[in-house]
Amino acid sequence: MLTIYGDPISGNCMKVRWVAELLGVPFEWRDVDVVEGEARTPAFLALNPAGKVPFVVLADGRSLSESNAIILHLADGSALVPTDAFERAVMLQWLFWEQYSHEPYVAVRRFQIRYLGKTPEELDPRLLERGEAAFALMERRLGESAFMACAAPTLADVSLLAYTRLAHEGGFDLAPFPRLRDWIARAEAALGVSA
């Protein structure tokens, strides 16, 4: 059975859980409290020297880290990965973009405000600026397609939904992005995400 080590406050961890649940992959969830430093304990570092979650141990004992690599492995051959080569490449483009141009701003700002108790004034203003720029790009894309990679939901939607749906917890206002707000509801429904 798949074992998922994760923290439910982490969008990166929840996307792994969502994909496993959506695809009916049996798994055991093991909580790792990142705020309390549980990912940095000697016991956890012995499992995953990177000291990060999500981290999975596959049924055959092999392990894998990095959320988008994990969900790609779990969803290989499913409808969440397009069979068309170009659509698959577009999905991968958004997966890479999410980790470089979205998550570092949206997730970091949310974590600092919600879990570290910082005020918006204490944070680097670039987190807000770059997060809003990410939302603006997504808004433009959603003017072209119902979902991020193509007409059907893919792993790109899973990946980007994780933190976009919680953007308000980081002090982001999604009111200027009506397509993005509609996509959140559409993606949550398509992926069976409610919490």
XYZ file of N, CA and C in Angstrom:
585
model
N 0.838 -1.191 0.000
C 0.000 0.000 0.000
C 0.880 1.251 0.000
N 0.415 2.285 -0.664
C 1.086 3.572 -0.691
C 1.033 4.216 0.693
N 2.136 4.791 1.137
C 2.153 5.559 2.376
C 2.476 7.001 2.020
N 1.609 7.914 2.430
C 1.810 9.341 2.179
C 2.163 10.013 3.490
N 3.315 10.637 3.536
C 3.713 11.467 4.671
C 3.381 12.898 4.284
N 2.517 13.532 5.073
C 2.122 14.887 4.711
C 1.516 15.650 5.862
N 1.393 16.936 5.645
C 0.762 17.835 6.604
C -0.494 18.389 5.951
N -1.659 18.209 6.562
C -2.895 18.672 5.929
C -2.991 20.181 5.740
N -2.097 20.966 6.357
C -2.131 22.415 6.109
C -1.432 22.767 4.794
N -0.739 21.794 4.203
C 0.046 22.034 2.993
C -0.735 21.684 1.734
N -0.878 22.651 0.852
C -1.505 22.384 -0.435
C -0.721 21.354 -1.236
N 0.604 21.393 -1.133
C 1.419 20.409 -1.848
C 1.115 18.995 -1.381
N 0.874 18.838 -0.087
C 0.524 17.516 0.443
C -0.891 17.126 0.049
N -1.801 18.085 0.091
C -3.189 17.764 -0.206
C -3.379 17.364 -1.668
N -2.587 17.926 -2.574
C -2.761 17.518 -3.971
C -2.428 16.040 -4.162
N -1.455 15.539 -3.398
C -1.127 14.111 -3.462
C -2.309 13.292 -2.947
N -2.857 13.714 -1.820
C -4.014 13.005 -1.258
C -5.204 13.027 -2.222
N -5.477 14.209 -2.813
C -6.602 14.326 -3.740
C -6.468 13.357 -4.903
N -5.271 13.280 -5.492
C -5.077 12.403 -6.647
C -5.256 10.944 -6.236
N -4.691 10.559 -5.111
C -4.857 9.172 -4.648
C -6.334 8.861 -4.424
N -7.056 9.772 -3.784
C -8.488 9.543 -3.530
C -9.283 9.502 -4.827
N -9.025 10.456 -5.722
C -9.768 10.523 -6.980
C -9.572 9.269 -7.817
N -8.360 8.729 -7.800
C -8.053 7.564 -8.623
C -8.257 6.244 -7.897
N -8.686 6.306 -6.636
C -8.941 5.081 -5.886
C -7.685 4.317 -5.512
N -6.586 5.037 -5.341
C -5.326 4.392 -4.939
C -5.359 4.215 -3.419
N -5.312 2.980 -2.918
C -5.321 2.798 -1.460
C -4.046 3.396 -0.853
N -4.203 4.080 0.271
C -3.032 4.684 0.908
C -3.227 4.780 2.411
N -2.105 4.893 3.084
C -2.087 5.209 4.508
C -1.496 6.604 4.620
N -2.171 7.471 5.350
C -1.713 8.849 5.553
C -0.998 8.938 6.896
N 0.189 9.504 6.902
C 0.929 9.730 8.145
C 1.182 11.216 8.298
N 0.581 11.790 9.339
C 0.743 13.222 9.598
C 2.173 13.572 9.976
N 2.669 14.638 9.372
C 3.975 15.203 9.701
C 3.732 16.697 9.887
N 3.816 17.176 11.128
C 3.532 18.575 11.447
C 4.759 19.426 11.128
N 4.682 20.174 10.017
C 5.842 20.967 9.610
C 6.080 22.151 10.525
N 5.015 22.725 11.064
C 5.170 23.873 11.964
C 5.936 23.456 13.219
N 5.704 22.238 13.671
C 6.393 21.723 14.864
C 7.759 21.111 14.543
N 8.150 21.155 13.272
C 9.471 20.663 12.885
C 9.586 19.161 12.724
N 8.464 18.461 12.591
C 8.510 17.002 12.505
C 9.191 16.482 11.235
N 9.270 17.316 10.200
C 9.961 16.892 8.980
C 11.476 17.016 9.113
N 11.937 17.579 10.219
C 13.378 17.772 10.435
C 13.921 16.872 11.548
N 13.106 15.947 12.036
C 13.569 15.045 13.094
C 14.511 13.993 12.497
N 15.402 13.428 13.311
C 16.285 12.376 12.794
C 15.522 11.207 12.183
N 14.400 10.825 12.780
C 13.628 9.695 12.256
C 13.090 10.001 10.859
N 12.557 11.216 10.668
C 12.019 11.556 9.349
C 13.146 11.749 8.339
N 14.239 12.387 8.756
C 15.368 12.597 7.848
C 15.999 11.281 7.403
N 15.871 10.247 8.220
C 16.351 8.928 7.812
C 15.517 8.381 6.649
N 14.213 8.733 6.624
C 13.332 8.339 5.519
C 13.552 9.221 4.301
N 13.569 10.540 4.546
C 13.667 11.525 3.467
C 14.707 12.575 3.847
N 15.943 12.405 3.388
C 17.013 13.341 3.755
C 16.736 14.792 3.366
N 15.803 15.022 2.417
C 15.452 16.398 2.048
C 14.649 17.078 3.158
N 14.059 16.291 4.059
C 13.320 16.868 5.175
C 12.099 17.659 4.771
N 11.379 17.160 3.749
C 10.207 17.873 3.243
C 9.042 16.911 3.065
N 7.867 17.458 3.112
C 6.664 16.727 2.732
C 6.005 17.508 1.599
N 5.276 16.810 0.727
C 4.916 15.408 0.789
C 6.086 14.498 0.411
N 5.967 13.296 0.935
C 6.933 12.240 0.674
C 6.126 10.956 0.672
N 6.366 10.093 -0.303
C 5.611 8.837 -0.353
C 6.548 7.650 -0.417
N 6.073 6.568 0.160
C 6.724 5.277 0.007
C 5.735 4.403 -0.755
N 6.168 3.920 -1.900
C 5.313 3.104 -2.756
C 5.176 1.696 -2.184
N 4.217 0.964 -2.688
C 3.960 -0.390 -2.189
C 5.184 -1.296 -2.302
N 6.045 -1.042 -3.296
C 7.234 -1.877 -3.482
C 8.440 -1.380 -2.683
N 8.228 -0.337 -1.859
C 9.297 0.161 -1.002
C 10.085 1.329 -1.564
N 9.928 1.612 -2.853
C 10.614 2.771 -3.411
C 9.954 4.035 -2.891
N 10.724 5.139 -2.842
C 10.177 6.393 -2.312
C 10.293 7.500 -3.352
N 9.475 8.523 -3.144
C 9.416 9.635 -4.083
C 9.012 10.894 -3.324
N 9.632 12.004 -3.685
C 9.245 13.286 -3.095
C 8.954 14.275 -4.216
N 8.597 15.478 -3.837
C 8.178 16.575 -4.727
C 6.760 16.313 -5.219
N 5.867 17.168 -4.803
C 4.433 16.956 -5.025
C 4.062 16.688 -6.473
N 4.572 17.479 -7.396
C 4.157 17.300 -8.785
C 4.734 16.026 -9.394
N 5.917 15.599 -8.954
C 6.457 14.312 -9.404
C 5.593 13.173 -8.869
N 5.168 13.298 -7.619
C 4.340 12.245 -7.015
C 3.002 12.121 -7.738
N 2.333 13.259 -7.965
C 1.018 13.165 -8.603
C 1.134 12.682 -10.044
N 2.220 13.025 -10.709
C 2.430 12.536 -12.069
C 2.617 11.016 -12.064
N 3.349 10.522 -11.089
C 3.530 9.067 -10.978
C 2.187 8.374 -10.691
N 1.444 8.902 -9.733
C 0.169 8.277 -9.359
C -0.840 8.290 -10.503
N -0.842 9.369 -11.280
C -1.870 9.548 -12.308
C -1.461 9.040 -13.683
N -0.260 8.511 -13.814
C 0.200 8.022 -15.121
C -0.817 7.036 -15.697
N -1.242 7.303 -16.916
C -2.210 6.432 -17.578
C -3.662 6.757 -17.268
N -3.907 7.742 -16.417
C -5.291 8.123 -16.080
C -5.741 9.298 -16.942
N -7.006 9.656 -16.795
C -7.564 10.790 -17.539
C -6.969 12.123 -17.086
N -6.290 12.149 -15.948
C -5.677 13.391 -15.476
C -4.404 13.756 -16.233
N -3.924 12.837 -17.070
C -2.738 13.083 -17.897
C -3.174 12.935 -19.356
N -3.181 14.017 -20.124
C -3.656 13.931 -21.506
C -2.850 12.939 -22.339
N -3.529 12.273 -23.254
C -2.843 11.356 -24.161
C -2.238 12.116 -25.339
N -2.828 13.241 -25.702
C -2.281 14.076 -26.764
C -0.946 14.666 -26.299
N 0.085 14.523 -27.112
C 1.431 14.944 -26.716
C 1.507 16.434 -26.412
N 0.841 17.262 -27.220
C 0.908 18.703 -26.975
C 0.154 19.067 -25.696
N -1.038 18.520 -25.509
C -1.795 18.817 -24.289
C -1.042 18.334 -23.044
N -0.363 17.196 -23.159
C 0.448 16.706 -22.034
C 1.590 17.683 -21.752
N 2.210 18.210 -22.800
C 3.288 19.183 -22.622
C 2.763 20.469 -21.989
N 1.569 20.891 -22.381
C 0.972 22.089 -21.765
C 0.690 21.828 -20.284
N 0.199 20.638 -19.968
C -0.012 20.281 -18.563
C 1.308 20.373 -17.788
N 2.370 19.801 -18.343
C 3.676 19.847 -17.681
C 4.184 21.282 -17.550
N 3.935 22.084 -18.562
C 4.315 23.497 -18.506
C 3.702 24.167 -17.273
N 2.405 23.914 -17.026
C 1.734 24.515 -15.878
C 2.219 23.913 -14.561
N 2.563 22.619 -14.568
C 3.106 22.004 -13.352
C 4.438 22.656 -12.972
N 5.300 22.859 -13.956
C 6.587 23.498 -13.677
C 6.385 24.945 -13.248
N 5.493 25.643 -13.940
C 5.212 27.047 -13.633
C 4.661 27.197 -12.221
N 3.796 26.272 -11.826
C 3.195 26.347 -10.484
C 4.270 26.346 -9.405
N 5.274 25.509 -9.545
C 6.303 25.412 -8.514
C 7.301 26.559 -8.560
N 7.396 27.260 -9.672
C 8.382 28.330 -9.816
C 7.767 29.725 -9.727
N 6.559 29.890 -10.239
C 5.983 31.234 -10.367
C 4.675 31.441 -9.629
N 4.178 30.442 -8.937
C 2.908 30.539 -8.217
C 3.108 30.178 -6.751
N 3.464 28.945 -6.480
C 3.607 28.434 -5.111
C 4.584 29.249 -4.251
N 5.735 29.691 -4.793
C 6.675 30.441 -3.946
C 6.122 31.767 -3.416
N 5.080 32.259 -4.022
C 4.488 33.530 -3.586
C 3.176 33.310 -2.847
N 2.269 32.563 -3.469
C 0.944 32.353 -2.883
C 1.041 31.504 -1.615
N 1.723 30.375 -1.701
C 1.824 29.474 -0.545
C 2.665 30.080 0.570
N 3.751 30.736 0.207
C 4.640 31.307 1.228
C 3.938 32.429 1.985
N 3.243 33.291 1.259
C 2.517 34.388 1.928
C 1.427 33.822 2.846
N 0.699 32.815 2.355
C -0.337 32.178 3.181
C 0.275 31.575 4.441
N 1.360 30.842 4.313
C 1.981 30.186 5.463
C 2.440 31.219 6.493
N 3.040 32.287 6.022
C 3.564 33.286 6.946
C 2.442 34.013 7.699
N 1.346 34.293 7.009
C 0.227 34.981 7.669
C -0.574 34.010 8.531
N -0.973 32.899 7.955
C -1.894 31.981 8.653
C -1.217 31.177 9.758
N 0.002 30.715 9.512
C 0.616 29.783 10.464
C 1.767 30.379 11.278
N 2.377 31.441 10.778
C 3.432 32.089 11.560
C 2.959 33.373 12.222
N 1.720 33.787 11.916
C 1.116 34.944 12.568
C 1.692 36.287 12.170
N 2.321 36.364 11.029
C 2.879 37.640 10.572
C 1.775 38.510 9.970
N 1.975 39.799 10.021
C 1.030 40.716 9.391
C 1.474 40.958 7.951
N 0.555 41.347 7.085
C 0.945 41.640 5.702
C 2.064 42.686 5.609
N 2.073 43.623 6.538
C 3.086 44.681 6.516
C 4.488 44.148 6.812
N 4.568 43.031 7.491
C 5.871 42.441 7.825
C 6.478 41.652 6.661
N 5.698 41.379 5.647
C 6.142 40.507 4.561
C 6.740 41.287 3.403
N 7.573 40.621 2.659
C 8.143 41.188 1.445
C 6.985 41.511 0.493
N 6.836 42.769 0.052
C 5.711 43.129 -0.827
C 5.734 42.385 -2.162
N 6.886 41.857 -2.531
C 6.957 41.104 -3.791
C 6.126 39.827 -3.748
N 5.900 39.271 -2.543
C 5.045 38.083 -2.451
C 3.644 38.398 -2.970
N 3.102 39.530 -2.554
C 1.770 39.936 -3.013
C 1.794 40.265 -4.500
N 2.772 41.053 -4.922
C 2.844 41.471 -6.330
C 2.967 40.264 -7.263
N 3.850 39.342 -6.923
C 4.079 38.188 -7.801
C 2.934 37.187 -7.734
N 2.305 37.071 -6.570
C 1.120 36.225 -6.474
C -0.004 36.764 -7.343
N -0.218 38.070 -7.287
C -1.257 38.680 -8.124
C -0.923 38.547 -9.605
N 0.351 38.647 -9.953
C 0.750 38.455 -11.353
C 0.458 37.017 -11.800
N 0.667 36.062 -10.910
C 0.345 34.664 -11.232
C -1.148 34.504 -11.474
N -1.956 35.112 -10.620
C -3.405 35.022 -10.799
C -3.845 35.689 -12.099
N -3.205 36.795 -12.464
C -3.546 37.487 -13.708
C -3.243 36.604 -14.918
N -2.127 35.885 -14.877
C -1.796 34.987 -15.980
C -2.802 33.832 -16.057
N -3.161 33.286 -14.917
C -4.164 32.225 -14.905
C -5.497 32.745 -15.442
N -5.878 33.951 -15.046
C -7.122 34.559 -15.527
C -7.127 34.643 -17.048
N -5.999 35.084 -17.628
C -5.901 35.167 -19.090
C -6.046 33.777 -19.715
N -5.352 32.798 -19.154
C -5.416 31.439 -19.692
C -6.841 30.897 -19.654
N -7.550 31.182 -18.572
C -8.906 30.677 -18.416
C -9.907 31.371 -19.334
N -9.478 32.405 -20.005
C -10.278 33.003 -21.073
C -10.196 32.187 -22.355
N -9.218 31.263 -22.411
C -8.989 30.436 -23.593
C -9.459 28.997 -23.412
N -9.549 28.553 -22.169
C -9.816 27.141 -21.898
C -10.563 26.996 -20.578
N -11.418 26.004 -20.487
C -12.173 25.779 -19.249
C -11.274 25.329 -18.106
N -10.190 24.620 -18.454
C -9.226 24.157 -17.465
C -7.843 24.616 -17.908
N -6.857 24.430 -17.069
C -5.566 25.056 -17.310
C -4.809 24.493 -18.516
N -4.863 23.199 -18.757
C -4.091 22.625 -19.862
C -4.922 22.419 -21.118
N -6.196 22.059 -20.937
C -7.051 21.741 -22.074
C -8.514 21.816 -21.627
N -9.408 21.228 -22.385
C -10.834 21.327 -22.080
C -11.269 20.463 -20.904
N -10.439 19.529 -20.494
C -10.767 18.634 -19.376
C -9.781 18.856 -18.232
N -10.178 18.514 -17.000
C -9.249 18.694 -15.883
C -8.048 17.748 -15.987
N -6.887 18.278 -15.615
C -5.645 17.511 -15.621
C -4.903 17.769 -14.314
N -3.720 17.211 -14.216
C -2.887 17.465 -13.044
C -2.520 18.937 -12.904
N -2.543 19.678 -13.988
C -2.288 21.124 -13.893
C -3.337 21.782 -13.002
N -4.570 21.346 -13.125
C -5.642 21.900 -12.300
C -5.493 21.475 -10.847
N -5.128 20.218 -10.625
C -4.896 19.743 -9.261
C -3.825 20.604 -8.607
N -2.718 20.761 -9.316
C -1.564 21.466 -8.771
C -1.875 22.923 -8.457
N -2.523 23.593 -9.374
C -2.799 25.025 -9.181
C -3.972 25.276 -8.243
N -4.886 24.338 -8.156
C -6.026 24.499 -7.255
C -5.600 24.513 -5.793
N -4.591 23.722 -5.461
C -4.219 23.512 -4.062
C -4.040 24.809 -3.280
N -3.299 25.745 -3.826
C -3.085 27.000 -3.107
C -3.967 28.150 -3.601
N -4.413 28.101 -4.853
C -5.264 29.183 -5.356
C -6.565 29.246 -4.570
N -7.148 28.095 -4.253
C -8.425 28.073 -3.523
C -8.284 28.609 -2.105
N -7.051 28.692 -1.585
C -6.792 29.193 -0.232
C -6.105 30.556 -0.244
N -6.103 31.206 -1.391
C -5.377 32.474 -1.530
C -5.825 33.528 -0.520
N -7.101 33.528 -0.169
C -7.604 34.509 0.799
C -6.887 34.394 2.141
N -6.415 33.187 2.483
C -5.699 33.003 3.749
C -4.334 33.692 3.727
N -3.881 34.048 2.546
C -2.631 34.785 2.407
C -2.859 36.256 2.127
N -4.109 36.685 2.284
C -4.417 38.099 2.072
C -4.583 38.492 0.615
N -4.776 37.515 -0.255
C -4.999 37.812 -1.667
C -6.490 38.023 -1.913
N -6.810 38.971 -2.770
C -8.191 39.257 -3.144
C -8.406 38.743 -4.564
N -9.271 37.765 -4.715
C -9.532 37.208 -6.035
C -10.711 37.882 -6.742
N -11.263 38.941 -6.138
C -12.389 39.640 -6.766
C -12.072 40.121 -8.177
N -10.855 40.601 -8.455
C -10.560 41.057 -9.821
C -10.399 39.933 -10.850
N -10.559 38.689 -10.421
C -10.295 37.554 -11.305
C -11.519 36.633 -11.399
N -12.575 37.061 -12.100
C -13.813 36.270 -12.131
C -13.657 34.896 -12.786
N -12.854 34.803 -13.832
C -12.656 33.492 -14.461
C -11.948 32.540 -13.503
N -11.006 33.071 -12.769
C -10.263 32.265 -11.797
C -11.201 31.753 -10.706
N -12.080 32.617 -10.214
C -13.034 32.193 -9.181
C -13.968 31.110 -9.725
N -14.438 31.281 -10.956
C -15.302 30.265 -11.571
C -14.549 28.947 -11.748
N -13.276 29.048 -12.164
C -12.459 27.839 -12.344
C -12.266 27.101 -11.021
N -12.073 27.822 -9.924
C -11.914 27.164 -8.625
C -13.119 26.270 -8.354
N -14.311 26.809 -8.518
C -15.529 26.020 -8.274
C -15.629 24.849 -9.251
N -15.312 25.103 -10.521
C -15.391 24.062 -11.549
C -14.362 22.953 -11.273
N -13.152 23.343 -10.924
C -12.094 22.354 -10.654
C -12.388 21.567 -9.389
N -12.868 22.247 -8.337
C -13.222 21.525 -7.108
C -14.279 20.466 -7.397
N -15.296 20.837 -8.180
C -16.368 19.882 -8.519
C -15.824 18.724 -9.348
N -15.005 19.039 -10.360
C -14.482 18.002 -11.250
C -13.546 17.043 -10.525
N -12.807 17.565 -9.559
C -11.807 16.753 -8.852
C -12.332 16.171 -7.535
N -13.570 16.527 -7.180
C -14.137 16.007 -5.936
C -13.499 16.580 -4.688
N -13.044 17.825 -4.782
C -12.370 18.481 -3.651
C -13.385 19.309 -2.893
N -13.519 19.064 -1.589
C -14.461 19.858 -0.804
C -13.823 20.439 0.458
N -12.684 19.907 0.867
C -12.055 20.424 2.084
C -10.603 20.736 1.845
